XYZ file of C-alpha atoms in Angstrom:
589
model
C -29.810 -2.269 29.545
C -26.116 -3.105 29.163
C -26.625 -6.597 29.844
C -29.003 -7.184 27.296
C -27.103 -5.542 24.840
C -24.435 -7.648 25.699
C -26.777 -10.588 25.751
C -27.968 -10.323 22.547
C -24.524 -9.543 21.029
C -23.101 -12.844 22.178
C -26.201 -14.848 20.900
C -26.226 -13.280 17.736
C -21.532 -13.773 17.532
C -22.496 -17.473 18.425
C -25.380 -18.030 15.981
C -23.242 -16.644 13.374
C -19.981 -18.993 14.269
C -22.429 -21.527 14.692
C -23.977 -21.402 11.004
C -20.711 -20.521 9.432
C -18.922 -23.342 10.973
C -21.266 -26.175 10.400
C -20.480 -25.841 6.639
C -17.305 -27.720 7.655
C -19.556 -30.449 8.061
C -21.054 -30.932 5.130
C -19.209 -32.923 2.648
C -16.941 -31.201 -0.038
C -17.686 -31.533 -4.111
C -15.608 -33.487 -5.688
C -15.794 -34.741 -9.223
C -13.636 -36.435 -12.022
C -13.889 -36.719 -15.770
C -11.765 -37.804 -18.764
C -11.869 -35.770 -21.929
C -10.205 -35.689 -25.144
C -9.100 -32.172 -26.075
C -6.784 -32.193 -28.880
C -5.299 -28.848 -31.003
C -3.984 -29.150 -34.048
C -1.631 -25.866 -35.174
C -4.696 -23.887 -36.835
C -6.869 -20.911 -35.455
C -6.762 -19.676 -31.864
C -9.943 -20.849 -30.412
C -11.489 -21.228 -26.945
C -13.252 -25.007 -25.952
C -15.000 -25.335 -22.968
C -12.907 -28.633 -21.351
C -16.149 -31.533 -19.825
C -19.485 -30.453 -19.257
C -21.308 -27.670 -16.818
C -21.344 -28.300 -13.256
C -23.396 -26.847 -11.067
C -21.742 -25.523 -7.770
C -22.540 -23.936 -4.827
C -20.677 -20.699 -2.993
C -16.757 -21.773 -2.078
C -13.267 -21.991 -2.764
C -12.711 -24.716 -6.114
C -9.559 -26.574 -6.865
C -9.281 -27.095 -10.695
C -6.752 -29.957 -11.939
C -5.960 -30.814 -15.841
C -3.866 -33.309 -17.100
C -2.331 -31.945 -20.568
C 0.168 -32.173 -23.144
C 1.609 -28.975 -25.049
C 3.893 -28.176 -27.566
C 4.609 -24.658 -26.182
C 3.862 -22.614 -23.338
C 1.344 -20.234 -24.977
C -1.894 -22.055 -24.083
C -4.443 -21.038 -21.176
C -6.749 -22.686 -18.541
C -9.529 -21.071 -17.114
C -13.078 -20.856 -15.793
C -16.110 -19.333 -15.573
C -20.255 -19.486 -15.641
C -21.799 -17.857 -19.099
C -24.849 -16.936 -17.341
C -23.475 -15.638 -14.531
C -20.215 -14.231 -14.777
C -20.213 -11.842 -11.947
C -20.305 -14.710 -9.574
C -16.690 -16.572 -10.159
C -13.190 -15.396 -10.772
C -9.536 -16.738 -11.774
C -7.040 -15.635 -13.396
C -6.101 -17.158 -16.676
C -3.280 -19.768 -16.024
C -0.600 -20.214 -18.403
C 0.134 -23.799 -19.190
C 4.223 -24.629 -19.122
C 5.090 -26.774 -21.941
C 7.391 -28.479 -19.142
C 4.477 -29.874 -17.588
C 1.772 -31.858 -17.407
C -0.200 -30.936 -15.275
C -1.627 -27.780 -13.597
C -3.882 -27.112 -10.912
C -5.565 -23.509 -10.213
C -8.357 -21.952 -7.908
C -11.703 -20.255 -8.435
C -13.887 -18.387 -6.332
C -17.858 -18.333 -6.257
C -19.393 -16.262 -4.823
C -23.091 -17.539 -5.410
C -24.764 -21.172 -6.642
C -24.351 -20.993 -10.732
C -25.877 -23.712 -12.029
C -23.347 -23.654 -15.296
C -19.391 -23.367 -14.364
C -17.219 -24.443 -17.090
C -13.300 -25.323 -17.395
C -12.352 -23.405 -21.057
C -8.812 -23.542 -22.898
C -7.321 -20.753 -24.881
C -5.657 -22.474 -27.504
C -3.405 -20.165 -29.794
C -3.483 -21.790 -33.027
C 0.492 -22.689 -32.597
C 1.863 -26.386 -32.083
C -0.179 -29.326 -30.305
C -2.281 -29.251 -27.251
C -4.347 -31.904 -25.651
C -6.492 -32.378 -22.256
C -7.338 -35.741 -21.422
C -8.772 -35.127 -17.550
C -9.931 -33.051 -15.693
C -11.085 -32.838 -12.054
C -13.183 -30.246 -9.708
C -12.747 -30.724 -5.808
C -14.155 -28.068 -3.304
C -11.774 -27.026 -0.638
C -12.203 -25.986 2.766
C -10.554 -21.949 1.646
C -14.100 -20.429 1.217
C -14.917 -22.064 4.708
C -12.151 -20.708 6.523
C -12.842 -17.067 4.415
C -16.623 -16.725 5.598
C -15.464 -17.891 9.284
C -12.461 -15.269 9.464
C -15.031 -12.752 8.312
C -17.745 -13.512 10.731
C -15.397 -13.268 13.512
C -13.432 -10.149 12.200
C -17.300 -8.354 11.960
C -18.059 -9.635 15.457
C -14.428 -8.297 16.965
C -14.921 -4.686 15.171
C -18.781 -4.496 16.528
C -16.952 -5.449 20.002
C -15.430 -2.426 20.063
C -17.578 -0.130 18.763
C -20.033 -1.223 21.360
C -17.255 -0.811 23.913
C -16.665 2.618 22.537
C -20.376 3.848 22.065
C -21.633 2.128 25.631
C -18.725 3.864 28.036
C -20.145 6.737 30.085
C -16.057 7.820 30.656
C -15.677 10.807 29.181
C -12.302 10.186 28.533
C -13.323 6.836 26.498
C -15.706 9.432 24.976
C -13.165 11.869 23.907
C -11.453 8.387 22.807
C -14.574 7.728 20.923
C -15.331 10.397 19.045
C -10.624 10.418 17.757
C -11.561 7.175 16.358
C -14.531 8.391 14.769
C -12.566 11.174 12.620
C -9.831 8.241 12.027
C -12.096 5.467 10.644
C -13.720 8.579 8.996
C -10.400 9.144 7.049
C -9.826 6.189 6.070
C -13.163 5.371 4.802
C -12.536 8.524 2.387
C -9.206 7.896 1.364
C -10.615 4.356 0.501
C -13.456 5.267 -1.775
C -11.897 3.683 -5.133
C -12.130 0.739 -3.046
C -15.814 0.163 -3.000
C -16.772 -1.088 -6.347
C -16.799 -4.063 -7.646
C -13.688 -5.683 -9.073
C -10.639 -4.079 -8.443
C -8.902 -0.954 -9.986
C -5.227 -1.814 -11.962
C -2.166 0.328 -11.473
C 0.832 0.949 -13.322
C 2.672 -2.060 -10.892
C -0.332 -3.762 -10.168
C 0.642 -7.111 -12.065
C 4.282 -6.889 -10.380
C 2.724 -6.500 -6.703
C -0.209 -9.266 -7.153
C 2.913 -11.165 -7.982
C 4.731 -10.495 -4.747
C 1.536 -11.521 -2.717
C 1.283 -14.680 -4.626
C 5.090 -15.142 -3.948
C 4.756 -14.203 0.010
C 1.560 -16.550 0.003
C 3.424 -19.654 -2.261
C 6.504 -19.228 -0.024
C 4.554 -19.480 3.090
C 3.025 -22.733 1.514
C 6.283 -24.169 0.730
C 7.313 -24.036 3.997
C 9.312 -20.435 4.230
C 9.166 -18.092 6.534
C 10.323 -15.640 6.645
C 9.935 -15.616 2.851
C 12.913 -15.582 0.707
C 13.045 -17.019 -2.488
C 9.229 -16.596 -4.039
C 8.465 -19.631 -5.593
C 5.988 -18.455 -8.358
C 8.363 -16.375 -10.334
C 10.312 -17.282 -13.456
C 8.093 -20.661 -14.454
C 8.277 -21.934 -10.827
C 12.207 -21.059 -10.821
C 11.834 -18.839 -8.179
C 12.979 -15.609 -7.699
C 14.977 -13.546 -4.796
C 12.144 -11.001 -4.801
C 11.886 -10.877 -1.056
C 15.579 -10.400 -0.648
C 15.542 -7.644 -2.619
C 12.390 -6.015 -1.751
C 11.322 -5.404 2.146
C 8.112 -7.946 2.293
C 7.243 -7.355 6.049
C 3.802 -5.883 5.523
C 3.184 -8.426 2.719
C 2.294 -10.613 5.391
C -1.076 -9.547 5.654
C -2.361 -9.973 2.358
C -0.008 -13.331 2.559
C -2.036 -15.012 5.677
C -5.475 -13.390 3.796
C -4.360 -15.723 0.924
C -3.886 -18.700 2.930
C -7.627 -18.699 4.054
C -9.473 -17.908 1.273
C -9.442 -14.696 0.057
C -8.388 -14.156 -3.258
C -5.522 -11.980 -4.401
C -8.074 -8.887 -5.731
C -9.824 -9.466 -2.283
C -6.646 -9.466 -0.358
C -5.076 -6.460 -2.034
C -7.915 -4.188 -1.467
C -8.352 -5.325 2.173
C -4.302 -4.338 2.645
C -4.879 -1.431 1.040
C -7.593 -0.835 3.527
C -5.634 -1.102 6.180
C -2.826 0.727 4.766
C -5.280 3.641 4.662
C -6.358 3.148 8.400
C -2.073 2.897 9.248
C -1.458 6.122 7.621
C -3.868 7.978 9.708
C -3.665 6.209 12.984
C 0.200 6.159 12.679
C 0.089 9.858 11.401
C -2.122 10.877 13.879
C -0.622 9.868 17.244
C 3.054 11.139 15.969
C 2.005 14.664 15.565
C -0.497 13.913 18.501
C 3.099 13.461 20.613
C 4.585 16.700 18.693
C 1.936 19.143 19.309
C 0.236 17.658 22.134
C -3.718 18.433 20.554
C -5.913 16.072 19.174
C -7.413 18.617 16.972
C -4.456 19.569 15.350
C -2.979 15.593 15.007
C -6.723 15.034 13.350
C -6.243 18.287 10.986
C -2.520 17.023 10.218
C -4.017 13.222 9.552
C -6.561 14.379 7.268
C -4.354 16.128 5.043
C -1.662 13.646 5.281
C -3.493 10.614 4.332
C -6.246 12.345 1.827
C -2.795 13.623 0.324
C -2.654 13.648 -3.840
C 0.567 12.556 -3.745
C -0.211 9.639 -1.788
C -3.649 8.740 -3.380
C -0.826 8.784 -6.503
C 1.137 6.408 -5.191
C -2.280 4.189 -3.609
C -4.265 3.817 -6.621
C -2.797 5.337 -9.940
C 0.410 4.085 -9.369
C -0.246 0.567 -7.237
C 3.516 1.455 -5.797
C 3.430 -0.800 -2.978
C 6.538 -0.366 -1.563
C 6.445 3.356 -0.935
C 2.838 3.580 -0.308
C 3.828 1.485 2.521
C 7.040 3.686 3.486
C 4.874 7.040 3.653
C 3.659 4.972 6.987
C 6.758 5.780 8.848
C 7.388 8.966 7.139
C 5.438 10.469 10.145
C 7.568 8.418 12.684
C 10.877 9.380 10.992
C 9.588 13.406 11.464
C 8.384 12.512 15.092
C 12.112 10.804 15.301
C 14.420 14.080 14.650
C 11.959 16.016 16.856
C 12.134 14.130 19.927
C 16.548 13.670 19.611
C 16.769 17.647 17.687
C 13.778 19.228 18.842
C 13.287 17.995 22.491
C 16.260 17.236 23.972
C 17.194 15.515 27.373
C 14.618 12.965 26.882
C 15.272 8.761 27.528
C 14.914 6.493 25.198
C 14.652 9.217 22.643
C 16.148 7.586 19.292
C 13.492 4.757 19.614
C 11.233 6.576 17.218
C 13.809 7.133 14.686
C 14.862 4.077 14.602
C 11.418 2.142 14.560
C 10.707 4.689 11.260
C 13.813 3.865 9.744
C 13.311 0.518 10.185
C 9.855 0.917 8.422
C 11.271 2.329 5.710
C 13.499 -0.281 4.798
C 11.240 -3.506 5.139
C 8.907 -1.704 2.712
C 10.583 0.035 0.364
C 14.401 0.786 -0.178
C 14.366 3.596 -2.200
C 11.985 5.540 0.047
C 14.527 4.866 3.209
C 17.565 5.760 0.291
C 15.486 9.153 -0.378
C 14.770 9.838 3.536
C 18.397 9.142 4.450
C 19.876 11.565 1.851
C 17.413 14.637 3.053
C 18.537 13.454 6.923
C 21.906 14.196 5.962
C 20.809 17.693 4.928
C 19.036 18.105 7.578
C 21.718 16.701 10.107
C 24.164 19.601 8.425
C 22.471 22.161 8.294
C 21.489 21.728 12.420
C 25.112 20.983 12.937
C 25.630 22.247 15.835
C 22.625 21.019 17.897
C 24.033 17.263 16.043
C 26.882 17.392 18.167
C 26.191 17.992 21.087
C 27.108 14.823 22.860
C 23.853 13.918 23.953
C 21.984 14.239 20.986
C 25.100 13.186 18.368
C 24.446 9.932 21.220
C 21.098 9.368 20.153
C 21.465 9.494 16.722
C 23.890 6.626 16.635
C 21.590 4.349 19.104
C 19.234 4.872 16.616
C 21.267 4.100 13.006
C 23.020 1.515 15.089
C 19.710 -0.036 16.215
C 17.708 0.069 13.142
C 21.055 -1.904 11.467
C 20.937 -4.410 14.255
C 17.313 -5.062 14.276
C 17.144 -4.859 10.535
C 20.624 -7.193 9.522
C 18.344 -10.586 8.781
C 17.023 -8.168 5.614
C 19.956 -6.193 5.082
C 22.873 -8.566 5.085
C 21.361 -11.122 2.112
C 20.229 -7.629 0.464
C 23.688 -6.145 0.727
C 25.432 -9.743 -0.846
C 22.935 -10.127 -3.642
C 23.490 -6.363 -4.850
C 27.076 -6.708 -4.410
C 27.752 -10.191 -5.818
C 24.570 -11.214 -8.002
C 24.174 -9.340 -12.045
C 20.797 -7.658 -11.111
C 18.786 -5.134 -13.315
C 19.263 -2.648 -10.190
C 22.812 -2.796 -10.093
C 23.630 -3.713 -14.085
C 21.596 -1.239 -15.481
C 20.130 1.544 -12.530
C 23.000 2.384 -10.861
C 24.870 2.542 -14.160
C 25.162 6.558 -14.028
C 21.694 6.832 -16.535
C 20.380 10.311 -16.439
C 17.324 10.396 -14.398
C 17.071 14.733 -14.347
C 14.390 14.862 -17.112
C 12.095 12.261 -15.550
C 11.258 15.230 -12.654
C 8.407 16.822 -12.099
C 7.383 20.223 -13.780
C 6.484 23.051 -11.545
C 2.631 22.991 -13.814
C 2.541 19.089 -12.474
C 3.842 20.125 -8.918
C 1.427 22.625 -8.355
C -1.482 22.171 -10.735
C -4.623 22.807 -8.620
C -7.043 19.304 -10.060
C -4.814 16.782 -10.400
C -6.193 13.882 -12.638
C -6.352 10.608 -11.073
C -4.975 8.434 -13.783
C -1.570 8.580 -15.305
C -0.105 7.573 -18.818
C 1.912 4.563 -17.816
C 5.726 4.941 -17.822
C 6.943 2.945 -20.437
C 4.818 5.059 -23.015
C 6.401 7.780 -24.917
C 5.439 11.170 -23.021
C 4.136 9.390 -19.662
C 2.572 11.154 -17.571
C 3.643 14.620 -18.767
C 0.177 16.295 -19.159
C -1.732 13.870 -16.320
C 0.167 12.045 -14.142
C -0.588 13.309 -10.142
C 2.434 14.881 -9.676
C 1.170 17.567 -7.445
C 1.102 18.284 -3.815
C -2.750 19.442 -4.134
C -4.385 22.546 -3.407
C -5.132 21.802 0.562
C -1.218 21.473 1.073
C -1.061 24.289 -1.094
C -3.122 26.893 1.460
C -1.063 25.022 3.615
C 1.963 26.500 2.494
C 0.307 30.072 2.692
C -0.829 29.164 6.161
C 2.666 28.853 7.272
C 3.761 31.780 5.519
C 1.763 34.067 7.071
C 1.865 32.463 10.692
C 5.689 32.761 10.331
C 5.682 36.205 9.390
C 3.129 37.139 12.063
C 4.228 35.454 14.990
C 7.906 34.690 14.450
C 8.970 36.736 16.886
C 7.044 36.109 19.654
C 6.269 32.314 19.366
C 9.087 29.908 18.400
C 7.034 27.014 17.082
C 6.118 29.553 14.421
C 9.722 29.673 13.596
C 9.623 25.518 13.316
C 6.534 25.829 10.960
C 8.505 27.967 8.586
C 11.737 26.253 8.884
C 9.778 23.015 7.868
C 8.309 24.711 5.021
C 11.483 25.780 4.106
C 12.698 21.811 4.060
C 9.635 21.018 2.301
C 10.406 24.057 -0.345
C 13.937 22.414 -0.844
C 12.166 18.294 -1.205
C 10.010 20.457 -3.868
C 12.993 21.317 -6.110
C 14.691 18.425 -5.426
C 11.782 16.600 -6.945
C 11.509 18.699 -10.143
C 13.597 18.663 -13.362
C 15.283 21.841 -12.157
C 17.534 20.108 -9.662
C 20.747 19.608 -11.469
C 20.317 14.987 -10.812
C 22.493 14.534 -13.779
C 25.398 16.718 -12.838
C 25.624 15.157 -9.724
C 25.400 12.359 -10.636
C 28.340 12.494 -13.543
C 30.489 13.889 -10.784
C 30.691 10.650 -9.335
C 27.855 9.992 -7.472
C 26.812 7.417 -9.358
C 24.537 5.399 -6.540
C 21.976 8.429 -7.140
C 20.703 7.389 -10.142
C 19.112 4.523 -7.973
C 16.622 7.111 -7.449
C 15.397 6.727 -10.734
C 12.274 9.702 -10.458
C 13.170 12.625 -8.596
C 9.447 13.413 -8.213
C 9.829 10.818 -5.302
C 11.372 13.764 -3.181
C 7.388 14.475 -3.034
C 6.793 12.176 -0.307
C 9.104 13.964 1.602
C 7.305 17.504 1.126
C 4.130 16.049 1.837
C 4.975 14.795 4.931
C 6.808 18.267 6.028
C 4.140 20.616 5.142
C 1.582 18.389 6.926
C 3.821 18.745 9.832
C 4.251 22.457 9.128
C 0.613 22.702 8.891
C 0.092 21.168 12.507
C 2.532 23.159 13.462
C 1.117 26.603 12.194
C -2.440 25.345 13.765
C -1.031 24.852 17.196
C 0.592 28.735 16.766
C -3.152 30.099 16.035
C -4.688 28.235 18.794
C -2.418 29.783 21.472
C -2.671 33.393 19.918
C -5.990 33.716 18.961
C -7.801 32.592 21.990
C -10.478 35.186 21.302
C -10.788 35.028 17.639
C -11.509 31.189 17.487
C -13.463 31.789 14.400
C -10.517 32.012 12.653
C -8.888 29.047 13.435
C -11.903 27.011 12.790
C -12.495 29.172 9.177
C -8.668 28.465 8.512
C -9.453 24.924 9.429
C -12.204 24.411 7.479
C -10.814 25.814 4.559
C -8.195 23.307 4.477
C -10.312 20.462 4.852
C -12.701 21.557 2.259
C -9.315 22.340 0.405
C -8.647 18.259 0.756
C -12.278 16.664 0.152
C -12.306 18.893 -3.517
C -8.649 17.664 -4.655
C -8.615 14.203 -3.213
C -12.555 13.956 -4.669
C -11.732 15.371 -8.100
C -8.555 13.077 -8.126
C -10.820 9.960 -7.058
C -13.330 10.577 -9.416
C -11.520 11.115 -12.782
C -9.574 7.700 -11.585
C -12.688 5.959 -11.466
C -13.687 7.079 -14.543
C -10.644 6.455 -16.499
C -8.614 3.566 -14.368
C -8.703 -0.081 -15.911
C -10.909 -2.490 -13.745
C -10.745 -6.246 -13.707
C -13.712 -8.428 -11.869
C-alpha cells in the first residue's frame, strides 16, 4: 500500500515538472511598435499607448521610449475587460530619462492588454515606441510552485504514513503549528493584498533587496531603487537579513504583493515554530509550548504590528523575542549548563538584523532585569556567560554593525538629526483604556493624522493575555510556597506589569529623557515596550500551566477548562481584531 502511494506520488511530482517545464520551450511573445504620443500642457488625461494585445498567462516586460518635461507623468497597464487578471504598479516616468521599462503579471489569457499614460496636464510628454516581450519570470514562478507543493505533500505523507508513534506524537505538534499559523494568517487569504501604515516603505525595501541582488550586491547595501535610482543606504541602516526571502521570491517571478504575503506567511509559521520549541526547552511539555504558541503568535499586539501596522522590522524581531526569554533562562535560570549563552546570543542577534529599535528596547529591559538579579549576574559562571554571549552576538553581527555604527555617527540622517534630538516622545504612549480594552479594532488611524490612533489603534494586550494575567495571579498565590516555578510565573508577570507601564503615557519618557538621556527618544512610541509584555506573560502563562499540571493531577478538568478558556479567550480577540481589519483596511489588487 505504501508503495503505491509512493508510486503514484512520484508520477503525479513528475507529470507536473514535466508540464510546467515544457513551457520553457515554447517560444516567448515578443512584439514592437512605434507610436506618436504627444501632450501638450492642458487637462490630465489617460491614452492608452499602441493597440490591444492579446496575451497569454506570464511574466511581461514593458519598454517605452519617451520624452518629458517633468517627472509627474505615469506608465502603466492593464485589460478593460478583465482587470482582475493583470497587475503593476503605476511607474513614474523621470524627466532625466528616456526610457523606462516595467513588469506585469497575468494571471489568465486576456484577449485586450493595453499600455496607458497618465498625463497630468503640466509641460510636454511624448511616446514614440513601445515594446512587449514575455520573460521567462512566470516560468520559473509556476515551476518553484509546483515543486514547493510537491516538497510540502512529501512531508505530510511522511508524517501521516509513519506507524512510529513518536513521528505520530511529531505529527499531530505540527498539526497544532501549521494550525496556528493558518489562523494568524487569515487576512491573508483574499484577493489583493491588505495596506498598512508602512506598507509603501517596506514594498520599497523588497524592491531594494531584490534590485540590489540584480545589480550584483550581496549582501545588499546600497538599494538601488531609492531616491530616482540614487540609491539609498537603507540596508545599512535597517537589518535586511530576512528580506532575503521575499528578495529571491522576486527574482523568480513573484510579484512584490505575492512575495510580501508569502513572507508574511512564513513569518507567521516562524513565530510559532520558533515560539514553540523555546518554551518546549523551558517547560519541557508539548502541551504547554502549544498553549504558550497559540497565544503568542494569535497575540493582538502582534496581529498590530502584522497587518494594521505592516511594521516589518519588529514583526520580524518578536521572532527572537522567545529565544532572548529562553536565553536568560538557560544562563539565570538553569545554571551549570555548556554552551549556555548560545541562545542569547542567536536572539540578540535576531533582533538586530531585523529591527534596531526592538534589540534597543530588549537591551534596556535586560539591564533591568540583569540588576535587579544581581547577585545570581555575578556569579562567575553565569556573569561568564553573559559576556560570551554580548561578545558573540557583536562578533558575529560586526559586518551589520560596524557600517551602521559609521553612518549614524558620521552621515546627517533623519534618525540622528531629528530622533535622537531630545523630542518628547511621553504623550505618544499608550492609555491604560487602549492597553487593556477587551475588542481591540483591527485598523488604526495612521500616525501622521491629528489624534492617531487614540480611540482605535490595537494598543492592547487582548483579553486571552488578559485571563492570563489572572491565571498567574492566582497560581502564584496558591502555590507559591510549595512550587517554585509558581514563584517564576509571578515574577514574570511582575516584569511584564513593569514593560506595561513602561509602554503607557504614565512612565515619566520625557523626564528621563531631559536628564540627559537623550539616545531614548530613539524609541520614539513607548507602546513598543508591548512586545516585551507579550512575550513575558506568554511565558508566564506556560509557566502557570506547567504549575497546574503537576498539582492537580486529579482535577485535570481544570487544567483543560483553564486551557480552554484561554484559547477561546484568543480565537474571540484575534477574530474580532481580524475581522473589523478586513472590513475597514485599504486593499490594492
Amino acid at each position: 500500500m505504501k508503495r503505491n502511494i509512493w508510486l503514484i506520488y512520484t508520477i503525479l511530482l513528475l507529470a507536473a515538472v514535466c508540464i510546467t517545464g515544457s513551457s520553457f520551450l515554447s517560444g516567448n511573445f515578443d512584439t514592437e511598435e512605434a507610436v506618436e504620443i504627444n501632450h501638450q500642457e492642458g487637462d490630465w488625461q489617460n491614452r492608452q499607448i499602441g493597440r490591444n494585445y492579446p496575451l497569454n498567462r506570464g511574466v511581461y516586460q514593458v519598454t517605452v521610449d519617451y520624452e518629458a518635461g517633468i517627472s509627474n507623468n505615469y506608465i502603466f497597464a492593464g485589460s478593460e475587460k478583465n482587470p482582475e487578471k493583470t497587475g503593476c504598479d503605476r511607474l513614474l516616468l523621470e524627466r532625466g530619462k528616456k526610457q523606462e521599462t516595467f513588469l506585469v503579471w497575468i494571471s489568465g489569457k486576456v484577449e485586450d492588454f493595453a499600455v496607458l499614460s497618465e498625463y497630468r496636464g503640466v509641460e510636454t510628454f511624448s511616446i514614440s515606441r513601445i515594446r512587449i516581450q514575455e520573460t521567462n519570470l512566470g516560468r520559473w514562478h509556476d515551476l518553484f510552485c509546483v515543486l514547493t507543493a510537491g516538497l510540502v505533500l512529501f512531508g505530510v505523507l511522511k508524517l501521516v504514513m509513519t506507524e512510529n508513534p513518536l513521528k505520530r506524537k511529531r505529527l499531530a505538534v505540527s498539526g497544532c503549528l501549521v494550525l496556528i499559523t493558518l489562523l494568524s494568517s487569515i487576512p491573508l487569504y483574499s484577493r489583493g493584498v491588505y495596506v498598512g501604515h508602512d506598507s509603501g516603505f517596506h514594498f520599497n525595501r523588497i524592491e531594494g533587496v531584490w534590485q540590489g541582488l540584480l545589480s550584483g550586491q550581496f549582501p545588499v547595501r546600497i538599494q538601488p531603487n531609492w531616491l530616482h535610482g540614487y540609491g539609498y543606504a537603507v540596508s545599512i541602516c535597517y537589518g535586511d537579513i530576512l528580506l532575503y526571502i521575499p528578495g529571491f521570491l522576486r527574482l523568480i517571478g513573484f510579484s512584490v504583493q505575492e512575495a510580501y504575503e508569502w513572507f508574511v506567511f512564513l513569518v507567521n509559521g516562524a513565530a510559532a515554530v520558533v515560539s514553540y520549541y523555546c518554551w518546549k526547552k523551558m517547560f519541557g511539555q508539548e502541551k504547554t509550548a502549544l498553549l504558550g504558541s497559540f497565544l503568542y503568535t494569535l497575540s493582538i499586539y502582534r496581529l498590530a504590528n502584522v497587518y494594521t501596522r505592516a511594521a516589518v522590522g519588529e514583526y520580524c524581531a518578536m521572532i527572537f523575542l522567545p529565544v532572548v526569554v529562553y536565553g536568560f533562562w538557560c544562563i539565570l535560570g538553569k545554571e551549570g549548563e555548556k554552551k549556555n549563552w548560545i541562545p542569547l546570543m542567536l536572539g540578540f542577534s535576531g533582533l538586530l538584523q531585523t529591527h534596531i529599535l526592538s534589540c534597543e528596547i530588549t537591551g534596556l529591559f535586560s539591564i533591568f532585569l540583569c540588576l535587579i538579579l544581581i547577585r545570581r549576574v555575578l556569579k562567575k559562571e553565569n556573569l561568564l556567560a553573559l559576556i560570551k554571549a554580548a561578545a558573540g552576538t557583536l562578533c558575529i553581527n560586526a559586518w551589520f554593525l560596524v557600517p551602521f555604527l559609521e553612518y549614524m555617527l558620521r552621515e546627517r540622517l533623519q534618525i540622528n538629526q531629528v530622533v535622537l534630538a531630545g523630542e518628547a516622545i511621553q504623550e505618544l504612549g499608550a492609555g491604560a483604556e487602549q492597553i487593556f480594552r477587551v475588542f481591540a479594532h483591527g485598523t488604526g488611524i495612521p500616525m501622521m493624522l491629528e489624534g492617531w490612533g487614540q480611540e482605535r489603534f490595537p494598543f492592547a494586550v487582548g483579553l486571552s493575555l488578559q485571563f492570563g494575567m489572572l491565571l498567574i495571579c492566582w497560581v502564584w498565590f496558591k502555590y507559591r510556597k510549595k512550587n517554585p516555578q509558581a514563584g517564576q510565573a509571578g515574577f514574570l508577570l511582575l516584569l511584564a506589569g513593569v514593560s506595561i507601564i513602561a509602554a503607557s503615557r504614565y512612565f515619566p519618557w520625557d523626564i528621563l529623557i531631559a536628564s540627559g538621556l537623550g539616545f531614548l527618544a530613539s524609541i520614539q512610541f513607548p507602546w513598543r515596550f508591548l512586545g516585551i509584555a507579550t512575550v513575558l506573560l506568554c511565558t508566564g502563562c506556560c509557566g502557570a500551566f506547567g504549575v497546574l499540571a503537576e498539582e492537580m493531577k486529579g482535577k485535570t478538568w481544570i487544567v483543560r477548562s483553564c486551557i480552554m478558556c484561554l484559547l477561546a479567550a484568543s480565537v474571540v480577540s484575534a477574530g474580532y481584531m481580524a475581522v473589523t481589519y478586513l472590513d475597514t483596511a485599504e486593499r490594492i489588487e
